[in-house]
Amino acid sequence: ELKVEQNPLFLSMQEGKNYTIYCNYSTTSDRLYWYRQDPGKSLESLFVLLSNGAVKQEGRLMASLDTKARLSTLHITAAVHDLSATYFCAVDYGGSQGNLIFGKGTKLSVKP
Amino acid sequence: EPEVTQTPSHQVTQMGQEVILRCVPISNHLYFYWYRQILGQKVEFLVSFYNNEISEKSEIFDDQFSVERPDGSNFTLKIRSTKLEDSAMYFCASTADTQYFGPGTRLTVL
């Protein structure tokens, strides 16, 4: 059974600081996704990581994937309040267009 | 930009009643999914659908659940006899390069 673990589950940061969210998964997978969810809202796709060593950046967020370690990271640089949200990683369960298994999410709160 | 749409946004029902949640996936996508999220918890996979049939389903997707693509655009999730524990947000998704999620339907079972 594929398990996806995120840590930390809660993260309170000050504006301007850097931090990393970790996502470990238990079995081989082709794709790893990062999503953002604001309270009461849907899931917004941030990144899709397809291969070992993949790194993608968008604004203050950078995601990377190490398939050998079964680890993905989401790095936040110089956090701002607008980044406050819950961040989920999700792993493709199987097949080229597979079903996603989600981590529990990391609730990020960025304080002034 | 194309998007996945869902109706209704909020459905309130009595325990034991049937509900149908509707989704319109992005038009050129071929794979469709339903997920649910109980309040404050993680998103859980329910079922995937391809070529007019279920391709995979989770343990949550028991005999009370069914999916259908009644026409070329809609994709529905039916819960035959709702239970209190079915209260959750239900998200539809469709896939091209990534899975695009709809805005969700909040189901409240009283």
mmCIF file of C-alpha atoms in Angstrom, chain B residues 7-105:
data_model
loop_
_atom_site.group_PDB
_atom_site.id
_atom_site.type_symbol
_atom_site.label_atom_id
_atom_site.label_comp_id
_atom_site.label_asym_id
_atom_site.label_seq_id
_atom_site.Cartn_x
_atom_site.Cartn_y
_atom_site.Cartn_z
ATOM 1 C CA THR B 7 -22.787 21.370 -9.080
ATOM 2 C CA PRO B 8 -24.233 21.936 -6.611
ATOM 3 C CA SER B 9 -21.711 23.799 -4.504
ATOM 4 C CA HIS B 10 -23.513 22.692 -1.337
ATOM 5 C CA GLN B 11 -25.983 19.859 -0.844
ATOM 6 C CA VAL B 12 -27.827 19.154 2.382
ATOM 7 C CA THR B 13 -29.666 15.851 2.666
ATOM 8 C CA GLN B 14 -31.249 13.583 5.195
ATOM 9 C CA MET B 15 -29.599 10.304 6.153
ATOM 10 C CA GLY B 16 -30.767 7.504 3.884
ATOM 11 C CA GLN B 17 -31.533 9.763 0.942
ATOM 12 C CA GLU B 18 -29.902 9.469 -2.470
ATOM 13 C CA VAL B 19 -27.719 12.262 -3.788
ATOM 14 C CA ILE B 20 -26.188 12.887 -7.187
ATOM 15 C CA LEU B 21 -23.171 15.125 -7.471
ATOM 16 C CA ARG B 22 -22.416 16.489 -10.900
ATOM 17 C CA CYS B 23 -19.193 17.397 -12.630
ATOM 18 C CA VAL B 24 -18.257 18.714 -16.037
ATOM 19 C CA PRO B 25 -14.620 17.784 -16.694
ATOM 20 C CA ILE B 26 -12.395 19.759 -19.038
ATOM 21 C CA SER B 27 -13.549 18.881 -22.530
ATOM 22 C CA ASN B 28 -10.505 17.182 -24.050
ATOM 23 C CA HIS B 29 -9.560 15.233 -20.924
ATOM 24 C CA LEU B 30 -9.999 11.483 -20.930
ATOM 25 C CA TYR B 31 -9.520 10.455 -17.306
ATOM 26 C CA PHE B 32 -11.913 11.503 -14.583
ATOM 27 C CA TYR B 33 -11.761 11.095 -10.837
ATOM 28 C CA TRP B 34 -13.730 11.608 -7.679
ATOM 29 C CA TYR B 35 -12.047 12.397 -4.389
ATOM 30 C CA ARG B 36 -13.441 13.340 -1.034
ATOM 31 C CA GLN B 37 -12.114 15.387 1.856
ATOM 32 C CA ILE B 38 -13.641 15.139 5.283
ATOM 33 C CA LEU B 39 -13.379 18.486 7.044
ATOM 34 C CA GLY B 40 -9.830 19.160 8.193
ATOM 35 C CA GLN B 41 -8.464 15.920 6.815
ATOM 36 C CA LYS B 42 -6.543 14.816 3.749
ATOM 37 C CA VAL B 43 -7.950 14.271 0.304
ATOM 38 C CA GLU B 44 -8.911 10.633 -0.348
ATOM 39 C CA PHE B 45 -9.216 8.925 -3.712
ATOM 40 C CA LEU B 46 -12.603 7.356 -4.451
ATOM 41 C CA VAL B 47 -12.690 6.269 -8.067
ATOM 42 C CA SER B 48 -11.152 6.780 -11.482
ATOM 43 C CA PHE B 49 -13.008 6.520 -14.778
ATOM 44 C CA TYR B 50 -11.747 6.044 -18.294
ATOM 45 C CA ASN B 51 -13.381 5.051 -21.549
ATOM 46 C CA ASN B 52 -16.805 4.911 -19.949
ATOM 47 C CA GLU B 53 -15.884 2.510 -17.214
ATOM 48 C CA ILE B 54 -14.349 2.460 -13.769
ATOM 49 C CA SER B 55 -10.604 1.886 -13.988
ATOM 50 C CA GLU B 56 -9.920 1.775 -10.266
ATOM 51 C CA LYS B 57 -11.744 2.331 -7.008
ATOM 52 C CA SER B 58 -10.745 2.599 -3.383
ATOM 53 C CA GLU B 59 -12.098 0.759 -0.357
ATOM 54 C CA ILE B 60 -14.249 3.787 0.401
ATOM 55 C CA PHE B 61 -16.120 3.340 -2.887
ATOM 56 C CA ASP B 62 -18.500 0.609 -1.759
ATOM 57 C CA ASP B 63 -21.823 -0.523 -3.200
ATOM 58 C CA GLN B 64 -23.483 2.682 -2.057
ATOM 59 C CA PHE B 65 -21.480 4.639 -4.608
ATOM 60 C CA SER B 66 -21.725 4.665 -8.368
ATOM 61 C CA VAL B 67 -20.408 6.814 -11.182
ATOM 62 C CA GLU B 68 -21.749 7.502 -14.606
ATOM 63 C CA ARG B 69 -21.035 9.520 -17.706
ATOM 64 C CA PRO B 70 -24.604 9.981 -18.914
ATOM 65 C CA ASP B 71 -23.649 12.135 -21.875
ATOM 66 C CA GLY B 72 -20.563 13.566 -23.517
ATOM 67 C CA SER B 73 -19.921 16.191 -20.909
ATOM 68 C CA ASN B 74 -21.269 15.290 -17.470
ATOM 69 C CA PHE B 75 -19.687 12.933 -14.944
ATOM 70 C CA THR B 76 -21.772 12.055 -11.912
ATOM 71 C CA LEU B 77 -21.246 10.492 -8.497
ATOM 72 C CA LYS B 78 -24.300 8.917 -6.898
ATOM 73 C CA ILE B 79 -24.577 7.931 -3.265
ATOM 74 C CA ARG B 80 -27.616 5.682 -2.917
ATOM 75 C CA SER B 81 -28.329 5.876 0.789
ATOM 76 C CA THR B 82 -26.333 8.565 2.507
ATOM 77 C CA LYS B 83 -24.841 8.107 5.959
ATOM 78 C CA LEU B 84 -23.704 10.748 8.418
ATOM 79 C CA GLU B 85 -20.080 9.858 7.706
ATOM 80 C CA ASP B 86 -20.550 10.700 4.010
ATOM 81 C CA SER B 87 -20.504 14.368 4.983
ATOM 82 C CA ALA B 88 -17.462 15.805 3.224
ATOM 83 C CA MET B 89 -16.250 17.890 0.305
ATOM 84 C CA TYR B 90 -16.366 15.905 -2.889
ATOM 85 C CA PHE B 91 -13.961 16.925 -5.607
ATOM 86 C CA CYS B 92 -14.080 15.935 -9.224
ATOM 87 C CA ALA B 93 -10.854 16.000 -11.224
ATOM 88 C CA SER B 94 -9.814 15.424 -14.791
ATOM 89 C CA THR B 95 -6.376 14.887 -16.213
ATOM 90 C CA ALA B 96 -4.113 16.078 -18.942
ATOM 91 C CA ASP B 97 -0.570 16.883 -17.798
ATOM 92 C CA THR B 98 -1.785 17.218 -14.245
ATOM 93 C CA GLN B 99 -4.992 16.609 -12.372
ATOM 94 C CA TYR B 100 -7.225 19.633 -12.389
ATOM 95 C CA PHE B 101 -9.685 19.770 -9.543
ATOM 96 C CA GLY B 102 -13.133 21.258 -9.562
ATOM 97 C CA PRO B 103 -14.337 23.648 -6.851
ATOM 98 C CA GLY B 104 -15.985 20.831 -4.910
ATOM 99 C CA THR B 105 -19.442 20.034 -3.579
#
